[in-house]
Amino acid sequence: MKIALSHRIVSSVLSFVILFSTMSFKVEKHYCGNTLVDVAIFTASEKCGMEMVEMSSNTSIKNKSCCKDEVDVITGQDDLTLKSFDDLHKFQKTVLFAYAYSYVNLYESLPKQIIPHRDYSPPTLIKDIYILDETFLI
């Protein structure tokens, strides 16, 4: 029971390590001047409404924006290699088989115990022998 629980815990921890080491995400920050207005993970950050706006469609005058956006991309590990059993050398295969065989035979079940008096029923008492012999336990 302890072994099964420890196997579950170890496999869960290892799966989370693989998940978080390969996960990529981005963090977007929106600044208005020198003040941080919004931070968003996985989505676009909300703007403060003071971006560059054209005055009219036929003029080319634009106001200079005081806002800036920063995007930090955190990339996960992409170069995971999958190896098969055929990639191992002959000696490594031999050691692996020997270890697996010894581990399987390490936990053998005990032989079934034979109890010769299991189905024996004692004879029925017709008279109480302690009272007949006047033997009393004190």
Coordinates of C-alpha atoms in Angstrom, one line a residue:
M1 CA 0.0 0.0 0.0
K2 CA 2.8 2.4 0.8
I3 CA 4.6 1.4 -2.4
A4 CA 1.5 2.2 -4.5
L5 CA 1.0 5.5 -2.8
S6 CA 4.7 6.5 -3.3
H7 CA 4.5 5.5 -7.0
R8 CA 1.5 7.7 -7.5
I9 CA 3.1 10.7 -5.7
V10 CA 6.3 10.4 -7.7
S11 CA 4.6 9.9 -11.0
S12 CA 2.4 13.0 -10.3
V13 CA 5.3 15.1 -9.4
L14 CA 7.3 14.1 -12.5
S15 CA 4.3 14.8 -14.7
F16 CA 4.0 18.3 -13.3
V17 CA 7.7 18.9 -13.7
I18 CA 7.5 17.9 -17.4
L19 CA 4.3 20.0 -17.9
F20 CA 5.8 23.2 -16.4
S21 CA 9.2 22.8 -18.0
T22 CA 7.6 22.6 -21.5
M23 CA 5.0 25.3 -21.0
S24 CA 5.4 28.6 -22.8
F25 CA 3.5 31.8 -22.0
K26 CA 3.7 35.6 -22.5
V27 CA 3.3 38.5 -20.0
E28 CA 2.1 41.8 -21.5
K29 CA 2.6 45.0 -19.6
H30 CA 1.0 48.4 -20.5
Y31 CA 2.7 51.6 -19.3
C32 CA 1.1 55.0 -19.5
G33 CA 4.1 57.3 -19.0
N34 CA 6.2 55.7 -16.3
T35 CA 3.2 54.2 -14.5
L36 CA 2.3 50.5 -14.9
V37 CA -1.4 50.4 -15.8
D38 CA -2.1 46.7 -16.6
V39 CA -0.4 43.3 -16.6
A40 CA -1.9 40.3 -18.4
I41 CA -0.8 36.7 -18.6
F42 CA -1.9 34.7 -21.7
T43 CA -4.1 37.5 -23.0
A44 CA -3.7 41.1 -24.3
S45 CA -3.3 43.8 -21.7
E46 CA -6.0 46.5 -21.5
K47 CA -5.1 49.9 -22.9
C48 CA -5.6 53.1 -21.0
G49 CA -7.2 54.9 -24.0
M50 CA -4.4 57.4 -24.7
E51 CA -2.8 55.7 -27.7
M52 CA -2.0 57.6 -30.9
V53 CA -5.1 59.1 -32.6
E54 CA -5.3 60.6 -36.0
M55 CA -7.0 64.0 -36.0
S56 CA -9.0 63.4 -39.2
S57 CA -8.9 61.1 -42.1
N58 CA -7.4 63.6 -44.6
T59 CA -4.7 65.1 -42.4
S60 CA -1.6 63.3 -41.5
I61 CA -1.0 65.0 -38.1
K62 CA -0.6 62.5 -35.3
N63 CA -0.2 63.0 -31.6
K64 CA 2.8 61.4 -30.0
S65 CA 1.6 58.7 -27.6
C66 CA 2.9 58.5 -24.0
C67 CA 2.0 54.8 -23.7
K68 CA 4.2 51.9 -24.4
D69 CA 3.7 48.1 -24.3
E70 CA 6.2 45.5 -23.2
V71 CA 5.8 41.8 -24.0
D72 CA 7.9 39.2 -22.2
V73 CA 7.7 35.8 -23.8
I74 CA 8.8 32.9 -21.6
T75 CA 9.6 29.9 -23.7
G76 CA 9.6 26.4 -22.4
Q77 CA 11.9 23.6 -23.3
D78 CA 11.3 22.5 -26.9
D79 CA 14.0 19.9 -27.5
L80 CA 12.6 16.9 -25.7
T81 CA 14.0 13.7 -27.1
L82 CA 12.1 10.5 -27.1
K83 CA 14.2 7.4 -26.8
S84 CA 13.1 3.9 -27.5
F85 CA 14.4 0.6 -26.1
D86 CA 16.3 -0.1 -29.3
D87 CA 18.5 3.0 -28.7
L88 CA 20.1 1.2 -25.6
H89 CA 23.3 -0.7 -25.9
K90 CA 23.4 -4.5 -25.3
F91 CA 25.0 -4.1 -21.8
Q92 CA 22.4 -1.5 -20.8
K93 CA 19.6 -3.8 -21.9
T94 CA 21.1 -6.7 -19.9
V95 CA 21.4 -4.6 -16.7
L96 CA 17.8 -3.3 -17.2
F97 CA 16.4 -6.9 -17.5
A98 CA 18.4 -8.1 -14.5
Y99 CA 17.2 -5.2 -12.4
A100 CA 13.6 -5.7 -13.5
Y101 CA 13.8 -9.5 -12.8
S102 CA 15.2 -9.1 -9.4
Y103 CA 12.7 -6.4 -8.5
V104 CA 9.8 -8.5 -9.6
N105 CA 11.0 -11.5 -7.5
L106 CA 11.8 -9.3 -4.5
Y107 CA 8.2 -9.2 -3.4
E108 CA 7.1 -12.8 -3.6
S109 CA 4.0 -13.8 -1.7
L110 CA 4.3 -16.1 1.3
P111 CA 3.3 -19.8 0.8
K112 CA -0.2 -20.7 1.9
Q113 CA -0.1 -21.9 5.4
I114 CA -1.5 -25.3 6.1
I115 CA -3.5 -25.5 9.4
P116 CA -4.1 -29.2 10.2
H117 CA -6.7 -28.6 13.0
R118 CA -8.8 -26.1 11.1
D119 CA -11.8 -28.3 10.6
Y120 CA -11.5 -30.1 14.0
S121 CA -14.4 -29.6 16.3
P122 CA -13.9 -30.5 20.0
P123 CA -16.2 -33.1 21.6
T124 CA -19.4 -31.9 23.3
L125 CA -19.3 -31.9 27.0
I126 CA -22.1 -33.8 28.7
K127 CA -21.1 -33.1 32.3
D128 CA -19.2 -30.2 33.8
I129 CA -15.9 -31.8 34.8
Y130 CA -14.7 -28.9 37.1
I131 CA -17.7 -29.3 39.3
L132 CA -17.5 -33.1 39.4
D133 CA -13.9 -33.1 40.4
E134 CA -14.5 -30.0 42.7
T135 CA -11.7 -28.1 41.1
F136 CA -12.1 -24.4 41.1
L137 CA -9.9 -21.7 39.8
I138 CA -9.2 -18.9 42.2

